[in-house]
PDB file of C-alpha atoms in Angstrom:
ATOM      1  CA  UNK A   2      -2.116  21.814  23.284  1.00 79.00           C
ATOM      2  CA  UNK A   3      -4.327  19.139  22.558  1.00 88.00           C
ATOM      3  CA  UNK A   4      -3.897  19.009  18.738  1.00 88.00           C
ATOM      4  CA  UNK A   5      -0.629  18.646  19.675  1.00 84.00           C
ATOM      5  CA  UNK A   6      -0.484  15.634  22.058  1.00 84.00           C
ATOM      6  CA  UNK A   7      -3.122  13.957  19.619  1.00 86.00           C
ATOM      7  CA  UNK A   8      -0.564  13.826  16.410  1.00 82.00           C
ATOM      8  CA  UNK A   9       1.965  13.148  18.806  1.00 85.00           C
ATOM      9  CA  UNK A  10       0.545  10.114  19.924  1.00 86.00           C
ATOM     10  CA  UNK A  11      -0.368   9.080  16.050  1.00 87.00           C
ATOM     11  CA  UNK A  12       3.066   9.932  14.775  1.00 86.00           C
ATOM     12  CA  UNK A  13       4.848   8.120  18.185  1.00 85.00           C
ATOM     13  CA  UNK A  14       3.099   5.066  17.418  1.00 84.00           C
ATOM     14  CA  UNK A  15       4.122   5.591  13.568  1.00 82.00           C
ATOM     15  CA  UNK A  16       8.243   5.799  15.303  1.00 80.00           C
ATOM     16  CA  UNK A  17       7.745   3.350  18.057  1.00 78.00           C
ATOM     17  CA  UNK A  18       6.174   0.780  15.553  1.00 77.00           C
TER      18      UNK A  18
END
């Protein structure tokens, strides 16, 4: 689940931004 945190983090910053 580590790929999954990683895009998680890219696309959150992508939303929260």
């Amino acid at each position: 689940m580590e790929q999954f945190k990683r895009g998680l983090s890219r696309e959150w910053k992508w939303l929260s931004g």
